[in-house]
Amino acid sequence: MKDEAGNVYVFKEHKADSAPVSGKVTETAQKVVYVYELKPVTPTPSPTPDAPKGNVTVEHVTTTGEVLKKETPVKTDEPVGTPYETKPEDKIVTDNGRTFVYKGLKEDSADPTGEVKEGTQKVTFVYEEVKGNVTVEHVTTDGKVLKAETPVFNENQSTGTAYETKNETELKDEAGNVYVFKEHKADSAPVSGKVTETAQKVVYVYELTPVTPTPTPEVSKPKSTTPATPTQDSSIPTSVVSTNKAQLPNTGEDNSVAFATLGTAMLVATFALNGKRRQDEN
């Protein structure tokens, strides 16, 4: 039986000085009394509280907050005080070829090594992107620079970025000499490829164009001429000496004949001298 408080009582006995549990009615009132005792209650043991536990996770991000490797568990539901240890990676290369190197811990990061605390601790490692560039240089076969080294990109690019370069057909040096493309220098960077964290230089080689000399015009020599043999001018009077008559010489006539003879001789000498000079010149 239970009382109002809910306590449970169990039958113990029939009270001895009460009316018998069975009999006959009499003129005097009779009362049968049953006695009950409290049932002992077995106390329910209180549950032992669980020891506090905690978690530790690690995450890798860039200086701009980009997640390189998502948050992963290091310790899960471990008792407080359990030691843990995490380490950064020296370098992380993404699927598209970008390169990142370890820089340090994020300001609000948990310690990389320590003990588990109640709740969750997150270790955050920060990485900085490494960028690069490609330059192109044009040189002669003997190493003289025709066109100074110039970058392919205006600013450094992420590693893995594709690049392509082209040679010039011909170039001139400061003196105006013309050089034509010969080859890509074998030990230089490839003419096309991808940017790396190490600087790359593409070198194109050019050779001097041979200059065809301009022919000198031939100077023609003057033709040799033979001087004409002078002929006696019929206008010059020829003296005729008559043998039939003895005639006294005329002084005026003698002088005319002498002058005519002298002029003819000088003319012949002049033509002969001119002919000799022309032969000597030839």
mmCIF file of C-alpha atoms in Angstrom:
data_model
loop_
_atom_site.group_PDB
_atom_site.id
_atom_site.type_symbol
_atom_site.label_atom_id
_atom_site.label_comp_id
_atom_site.label_asym_id
_atom_site.label_seq_id
_atom_site.Cartn_x
_atom_site.Cartn_y
_atom_site.Cartn_z
ATOM 1 C CA MET A 1 0.000 0.000 0.000
ATOM 2 C CA LYS A 2 1.103 3.611 -0.505
ATOM 3 C CA ASP A 3 0.524 6.581 1.695
ATOM 4 C CA GLU A 4 -0.264 10.042 0.455
ATOM 5 C CA ALA A 5 3.413 10.772 0.038
ATOM 6 C CA GLY A 6 3.769 7.785 -2.187
ATOM 7 C CA ASN A 7 5.681 5.689 0.265
ATOM 8 C CA VAL A 8 5.079 1.986 -0.200
ATOM 9 C CA TYR A 9 4.085 -0.262 2.678
ATOM 10 C CA VAL A 10 3.924 -4.063 2.631
ATOM 11 C CA PHE A 11 1.836 -6.387 4.825
ATOM 12 C CA LYS A 12 3.592 -7.561 7.932
ATOM 13 C CA GLU A 13 1.042 -9.221 10.235
ATOM 14 C CA HIS A 14 -2.413 -9.385 11.830
ATOM 15 C CA LYS A 15 -2.505 -7.396 15.014
ATOM 16 C CA ALA A 16 -2.851 -9.877 17.829
ATOM 17 C CA ASP A 17 -5.179 -7.874 20.135
ATOM 18 C CA SER A 18 -7.590 -7.132 17.353
ATOM 19 C CA ALA A 19 -10.587 -9.240 16.437
ATOM 20 C CA PRO A 20 -9.758 -12.490 14.753
ATOM 21 C CA VAL A 21 -9.362 -12.363 11.017
ATOM 22 C CA SER A 22 -12.390 -14.637 10.761
ATOM 23 C CA GLY A 23 -15.266 -15.552 13.161
ATOM 24 C CA LYS A 24 -18.874 -14.697 14.009
ATOM 25 C CA VAL A 25 -20.515 -11.414 14.587
ATOM 26 C CA THR A 26 -21.255 -10.613 18.225
ATOM 27 C CA GLU A 27 -23.249 -7.911 19.893
ATOM 28 C CA THR A 28 -20.012 -6.163 20.682
ATOM 29 C CA ALA A 29 -18.260 -4.384 17.814
ATOM 30 C CA GLN A 30 -15.157 -6.159 16.627
ATOM 31 C CA LYS A 31 -12.165 -4.689 14.687
ATOM 32 C CA VAL A 32 -9.646 -6.659 12.755
ATOM 33 C CA VAL A 33 -6.375 -4.835 12.426
ATOM 34 C CA TYR A 34 -3.696 -5.585 9.828
ATOM 35 C CA VAL A 35 -0.247 -4.176 10.304
ATOM 36 C CA TYR A 36 1.995 -2.943 7.417
ATOM 37 C CA GLU A 37 5.594 -1.846 7.376
ATOM 38 C CA LEU A 38 7.342 0.625 5.093
ATOM 39 C CA LYS A 39 9.040 -0.996 2.182
ATOM 40 C CA PRO A 40 12.710 -0.056 2.161
ATOM 41 C CA VAL A 41 13.651 1.991 -0.912
ATOM 42 C CA THR A 42 16.926 1.113 -2.677
ATOM 43 C CA PRO A 43 18.502 4.436 -3.585
ATOM 44 C CA THR A 44 19.264 4.906 -7.280
ATOM 45 C CA PRO A 45 22.967 5.639 -7.633
ATOM 46 C CA SER A 46 23.681 9.066 -9.099
ATOM 47 C CA PRO A 47 25.520 8.841 -12.469
ATOM 48 C CA THR A 48 29.159 9.757 -12.369
ATOM 49 C CA PRO A 49 29.619 12.888 -14.501
ATOM 50 C CA ASP A 50 31.736 12.387 -17.631
ATOM 51 C CA ALA A 51 35.200 13.862 -17.640
ATOM 52 C CA PRO A 52 35.309 17.042 -19.748
ATOM 53 C CA LYS A 53 36.436 16.508 -23.308
ATOM 54 C CA GLY A 54 37.554 18.637 -26.207
ATOM 55 C CA ASN A 55 38.531 18.779 -29.879
ATOM 56 C CA VAL A 56 41.468 20.124 -31.904
ATOM 57 C CA THR A 57 41.354 20.924 -35.641
ATOM 58 C CA VAL A 58 43.875 22.311 -38.137
ATOM 59 C CA GLU A 59 43.362 24.531 -41.198
ATOM 60 C CA HIS A 60 45.686 25.916 -43.913
ATOM 61 C CA VAL A 61 44.823 29.322 -45.453
ATOM 62 C CA THR A 62 46.472 32.039 -47.574
ATOM 63 C CA THR A 63 47.347 35.560 -46.468
ATOM 64 C CA THR A 64 44.171 36.699 -48.235
ATOM 65 C CA GLY A 65 41.990 34.171 -46.392
ATOM 66 C CA GLU A 66 41.650 31.634 -49.193
ATOM 67 C CA VAL A 67 41.400 28.082 -47.845
ATOM 68 C CA LEU A 68 44.182 25.863 -49.178
ATOM 69 C CA LYS A 69 43.300 22.810 -47.095
ATOM 70 C CA LYS A 70 39.986 22.666 -45.307
ATOM 71 C CA GLU A 71 39.681 22.222 -41.561
ATOM 72 C CA THR A 72 40.500 18.663 -40.491
ATOM 73 C CA PRO A 73 40.324 17.030 -37.009
ATOM 74 C CA VAL A 74 43.460 16.367 -34.998
ATOM 75 C CA LYS A 75 41.768 15.234 -31.759
ATOM 76 C CA THR A 76 38.062 14.429 -31.400
ATOM 77 C CA ASP A 77 36.242 14.076 -28.046
ATOM 78 C CA GLU A 78 39.488 13.561 -26.198
ATOM 79 C CA PRO A 79 39.711 14.108 -22.415
ATOM 80 C CA VAL A 80 40.956 17.481 -21.357
ATOM 81 C CA GLY A 81 44.712 17.379 -20.901
ATOM 82 C CA THR A 82 45.378 14.983 -23.762
ATOM 83 C CA PRO A 83 48.518 16.192 -25.591
ATOM 84 C CA TYR A 84 48.350 17.098 -29.288
ATOM 85 C CA GLU A 85 50.802 18.283 -31.965
ATOM 86 C CA THR A 86 50.348 19.851 -35.410
ATOM 87 C CA LYS A 87 52.885 20.940 -38.048
ATOM 88 C CA PRO A 88 52.683 23.298 -41.043
ATOM 89 C CA GLU A 89 53.741 22.280 -44.536
ATOM 90 C CA ASP A 90 56.775 23.993 -46.045
ATOM 91 C CA LYS A 91 55.052 24.394 -49.403
ATOM 92 C CA ILE A 92 51.594 23.749 -50.826
ATOM 93 C CA VAL A 93 50.993 23.455 -54.585
ATOM 94 C CA THR A 94 47.362 23.636 -55.677
ATOM 95 C CA ASP A 95 45.765 21.547 -58.413
ATOM 96 C CA ASN A 96 46.121 24.418 -60.905
ATOM 97 C CA GLY A 97 49.837 24.812 -60.197
ATOM 98 C CA ARG A 98 49.834 27.787 -57.816
ATOM 99 C CA THR A 99 52.574 27.689 -55.186
ATOM 100 C CA PHE A 100 52.330 28.811 -51.554
ATOM 101 C CA VAL A 101 55.000 28.781 -48.834
ATOM 102 C CA TYR A 102 54.480 28.781 -45.068
ATOM 103 C CA LYS A 103 54.540 32.212 -43.451
ATOM 104 C CA GLY A 104 53.264 31.776 -39.867
ATOM 105 C CA LEU A 105 50.339 31.268 -37.512
ATOM 106 C CA LYS A 106 47.122 33.222 -37.771
ATOM 107 C CA GLU A 107 46.735 35.730 -34.923
ATOM 108 C CA ASP A 108 43.735 33.976 -33.351
ATOM 109 C CA SER A 109 45.114 30.468 -33.918
ATOM 110 C CA ALA A 110 45.504 27.883 -31.164
ATOM 111 C CA ASP A 111 49.043 26.781 -30.358
ATOM 112 C CA PRO A 112 50.415 24.215 -32.811
ATOM 113 C CA THR A 113 51.302 21.952 -29.861
ATOM 114 C CA GLY A 114 49.639 21.712 -26.454
ATOM 115 C CA GLU A 115 46.888 19.932 -24.541
ATOM 116 C CA VAL A 116 43.240 19.408 -25.312
ATOM 117 C CA LYS A 117 40.946 21.893 -23.638
ATOM 118 C CA GLU A 118 37.223 21.701 -23.117
ATOM 119 C CA GLY A 119 35.537 22.814 -26.307
ATOM 120 C CA THR A 120 37.204 23.088 -29.716
ATOM 121 C CA GLN A 121 40.587 24.598 -30.560
ATOM 122 C CA LYS A 122 41.619 25.423 -34.137
ATOM 123 C CA VAL A 123 45.198 25.708 -35.316
ATOM 124 C CA THR A 124 45.432 27.921 -38.431
ATOM 125 C CA PHE A 125 48.597 27.990 -40.551
ATOM 126 C CA VAL A 126 49.015 30.891 -43.010
ATOM 127 C CA TYR A 127 50.759 30.653 -46.407
ATOM 128 C CA GLU A 128 51.972 33.300 -48.866
ATOM 129 C CA GLU A 129 51.713 32.852 -52.637
ATOM 130 C CA VAL A 130 54.933 32.641 -54.639
ATOM 131 C CA LYS A 131 54.775 34.356 -58.042
ATOM 132 C CA GLY A 132 57.137 34.565 -61.005
ATOM 133 C CA ASN A 133 57.740 36.063 -64.432
ATOM 134 C CA VAL A 134 59.355 35.304 -67.788
ATOM 135 C CA THR A 135 61.679 37.610 -69.738
ATOM 136 C CA VAL A 136 62.770 37.645 -73.391
ATOM 137 C CA GLU A 137 66.153 38.723 -74.754
ATOM 138 C CA HIS A 138 67.409 39.067 -78.350
ATOM 139 C CA VAL A 139 71.159 38.616 -78.971
ATOM 140 C CA THR A 140 73.597 38.110 -81.852
ATOM 141 C CA THR A 141 75.517 34.903 -82.479
ATOM 142 C CA ASP A 142 78.497 36.410 -80.637
ATOM 143 C CA GLY A 143 76.396 37.435 -77.629
ATOM 144 C CA LYS A 144 75.838 41.124 -78.333
ATOM 145 C CA VAL A 145 72.454 42.326 -77.061
ATOM 146 C CA LEU A 146 70.206 43.591 -79.862
ATOM 147 C CA LYS A 147 67.088 44.082 -77.755
ATOM 148 C CA ALA A 148 67.290 44.337 -73.983
ATOM 149 C CA GLU A 149 65.695 41.762 -71.695
ATOM 150 C CA THR A 150 61.989 42.556 -71.304
ATOM 151 C CA PRO A 151 59.292 40.880 -69.148
ATOM 152 C CA VAL A 152 56.459 38.933 -70.767
ATOM 153 C CA PHE A 153 53.996 40.117 -68.086
ATOM 154 C CA ASN A 154 53.687 43.621 -66.655
ATOM 155 C CA GLU A 155 53.626 42.150 -63.144
ATOM 156 C CA ASN A 156 54.498 38.820 -61.569
ATOM 157 C CA GLN A 157 52.010 36.033 -62.151
ATOM 158 C CA SER A 158 50.884 32.963 -60.212
ATOM 159 C CA THR A 159 52.946 29.876 -60.859
ATOM 160 C CA GLY A 160 51.235 27.668 -63.407
ATOM 161 C CA THR A 161 50.142 30.647 -65.543
ATOM 162 C CA ALA A 162 50.672 29.879 -69.254
ATOM 163 C CA TYR A 163 52.999 32.089 -71.302
ATOM 164 C CA GLU A 164 54.068 32.297 -74.966
ATOM 165 C CA THR A 165 56.847 34.282 -76.674
ATOM 166 C CA LYS A 166 57.751 35.051 -80.298
ATOM 167 C CA ASN A 167 60.963 35.973 -82.092
ATOM 168 C CA GLU A 168 61.474 39.003 -84.340
ATOM 169 C CA THR A 169 62.037 38.441 -88.077
ATOM 170 C CA GLU A 170 64.940 40.893 -88.150
ATOM 171 C CA LEU A 171 66.545 43.512 -85.931
ATOM 172 C CA LYS A 172 69.053 46.333 -86.372
ATOM 173 C CA ASP A 173 71.900 47.339 -84.100
ATOM 174 C CA GLU A 174 72.874 50.927 -83.311
ATOM 175 C CA ALA A 175 75.123 51.052 -86.362
ATOM 176 C CA GLY A 176 72.257 50.084 -88.646
ATOM 177 C CA ASN A 177 73.496 46.551 -89.349
ATOM 178 C CA VAL A 178 70.642 44.137 -90.066
ATOM 179 C CA TYR A 179 70.371 40.820 -88.213
ATOM 180 C CA VAL A 180 67.929 38.038 -89.101
ATOM 181 C CA PHE A 181 66.515 35.408 -86.758
ATOM 182 C CA LYS A 182 68.586 32.244 -86.568
ATOM 183 C CA GLU A 183 67.409 30.112 -83.628
ATOM 184 C CA HIS A 184 66.109 29.822 -80.102
ATOM 185 C CA LYS A 185 68.988 29.419 -77.678
ATOM 186 C CA ALA A 186 68.866 25.825 -76.504
ATOM 187 C CA ASP A 187 69.873 26.402 -72.865
ATOM 188 C CA SER A 188 67.347 29.206 -72.322
ATOM 189 C CA ALA A 189 63.749 28.821 -71.136
ATOM 190 C CA PRO A 190 61.270 27.260 -73.599
ATOM 191 C CA VAL A 191 59.503 29.657 -75.976
ATOM 192 C CA SER A 192 56.177 28.749 -74.346
ATOM 193 C CA GLY A 193 55.276 27.103 -71.065
ATOM 194 C CA LYS A 194 54.147 27.952 -67.549
ATOM 195 C CA VAL A 195 55.366 30.445 -64.983
ATOM 196 C CA THR A 196 57.451 28.938 -62.176
ATOM 197 C CA GLU A 197 58.644 30.324 -58.864
ATOM 198 C CA THR A 198 62.135 30.541 -60.429
ATOM 199 C CA ALA A 199 62.745 33.344 -62.956
ATOM 200 C CA GLN A 200 62.911 32.148 -66.584
ATOM 201 C CA LYS A 201 64.584 33.838 -69.582
ATOM 202 C CA VAL A 202 63.878 33.049 -73.244
ATOM 203 C CA VAL A 203 66.780 33.950 -75.556
ATOM 204 C CA TYR A 204 66.494 34.355 -79.343
ATOM 205 C CA VAL A 205 69.662 34.423 -81.472
ATOM 206 C CA TYR A 206 70.165 36.481 -84.638
ATOM 207 C CA GLU A 207 72.923 36.485 -87.270
ATOM 208 C CA LEU A 208 74.289 39.362 -89.327
ATOM 209 C CA THR A 209 72.906 39.705 -92.851
ATOM 210 C CA PRO A 210 75.796 39.680 -95.394
ATOM 211 C CA VAL A 211 76.076 43.015 -97.222
ATOM 212 C CA THR A 212 76.411 42.714 -101.029
ATOM 213 C CA PRO A 213 79.012 45.318 -102.148
ATOM 214 C CA THR A 214 77.849 47.917 -104.673
ATOM 215 C CA PRO A 215 79.856 47.468 -107.924
ATOM 216 C CA THR A 216 82.166 50.384 -108.851
ATOM 217 C CA PRO A 217 81.328 51.770 -112.300
ATOM 218 C CA GLU A 218 84.137 51.131 -114.880
ATOM 219 C CA VAL A 219 85.821 54.270 -116.220
ATOM 220 C CA SER A 220 86.162 54.099 -120.031
ATOM 221 C CA LYS A 221 89.586 54.919 -121.471
ATOM 222 C CA PRO A 222 89.870 57.544 -124.256
ATOM 223 C CA LYS A 223 90.336 56.087 -127.719
ATOM 224 C CA SER A 224 93.786 56.402 -129.271
ATOM 225 C CA THR A 225 93.878 58.575 -132.376
ATOM 226 C CA THR A 226 96.647 58.779 -134.951
ATOM 227 C CA PRO A 227 97.392 62.336 -135.975
ATOM 228 C CA ALA A 228 96.730 63.039 -139.609
ATOM 229 C CA THR A 229 99.700 63.699 -141.800
ATOM 230 C CA PRO A 230 99.621 67.347 -142.661
ATOM 231 C CA THR A 231 99.275 68.182 -146.334
ATOM 232 C CA GLN A 232 100.755 71.107 -147.986
ATOM 233 C CA ASP A 233 98.308 73.901 -148.318
ATOM 234 C CA SER A 234 97.796 74.675 -151.942
ATOM 235 C CA SER A 235 97.239 78.238 -150.970
ATOM 236 C CA ILE A 236 100.850 78.527 -149.940
ATOM 237 C CA PRO A 237 102.762 79.713 -152.974
ATOM 238 C CA THR A 238 105.498 77.450 -154.196
ATOM 239 C CA SER A 239 108.519 79.165 -155.518
ATOM 240 C CA VAL A 240 109.492 78.188 -158.968
ATOM 241 C CA VAL A 241 112.946 79.020 -160.077
ATOM 242 C CA SER A 242 113.237 79.527 -163.713
ATOM 243 C CA THR A 243 116.388 78.147 -165.190
ATOM 244 C CA ASN A 244 115.871 79.817 -168.468
ATOM 245 C CA LYS A 245 116.578 83.265 -167.252
ATOM 246 C CA ALA A 246 119.207 84.576 -165.094
ATOM 247 C CA GLN A 247 117.370 86.825 -162.717
ATOM 248 C CA LEU A 248 118.560 88.743 -159.821
ATOM 249 C CA PRO A 249 116.991 87.620 -156.571
ATOM 250 C CA ASN A 250 114.090 89.676 -155.304
ATOM 251 C CA THR A 251 114.467 90.409 -151.669
ATOM 252 C CA GLY A 252 110.695 90.554 -150.975
ATOM 253 C CA GLU A 253 110.002 87.267 -152.711
ATOM 254 C CA ASP A 254 112.796 85.501 -150.799
ATOM 255 C CA ASN A 255 111.328 86.565 -147.485
ATOM 256 C CA SER A 256 107.827 85.302 -148.392
ATOM 257 C CA VAL A 257 109.143 81.906 -149.365
ATOM 258 C CA ALA A 258 111.122 81.622 -146.140
ATOM 259 C CA PHE A 259 108.148 82.479 -143.935
ATOM 260 C CA ALA A 260 105.903 79.985 -145.758
ATOM 261 C CA THR A 261 108.424 77.208 -145.350
ATOM 262 C CA LEU A 262 108.872 77.985 -141.637
ATOM 263 C CA GLY A 263 105.084 77.963 -140.996
ATOM 264 C CA THR A 264 104.675 74.619 -142.692
ATOM 265 C CA ALA A 265 107.469 73.121 -140.590
ATOM 266 C CA MET A 266 105.949 74.433 -137.347
ATOM 267 C CA LEU A 267 102.524 73.028 -138.239
ATOM 268 C CA VAL A 268 103.985 69.593 -138.946
ATOM 269 C CA ALA A 269 105.906 69.676 -135.661
ATOM 270 C CA THR A 270 102.758 70.604 -133.727
ATOM 271 C CA PHE A 271 100.748 67.691 -135.143
ATOM 272 C CA ALA A 272 103.613 65.285 -134.445
ATOM 273 C CA LEU A 273 103.932 66.457 -130.835
ATOM 274 C CA ASN A 274 100.187 66.080 -130.172
ATOM 275 C CA GLY A 275 100.233 62.565 -131.570
ATOM 276 C CA LYS A 276 103.154 61.628 -129.366
ATOM 277 C CA ARG A 277 101.380 62.926 -126.241
ATOM 278 C CA ARG A 278 98.229 60.925 -126.995
ATOM 279 C CA GLN A 279 100.257 57.765 -127.466
ATOM 280 C CA ASP A 280 101.997 58.383 -124.149
ATOM 281 C CA GLU A 281 98.654 58.906 -122.378
ATOM 282 C CA ASN A 282 97.311 55.669 -123.813
#
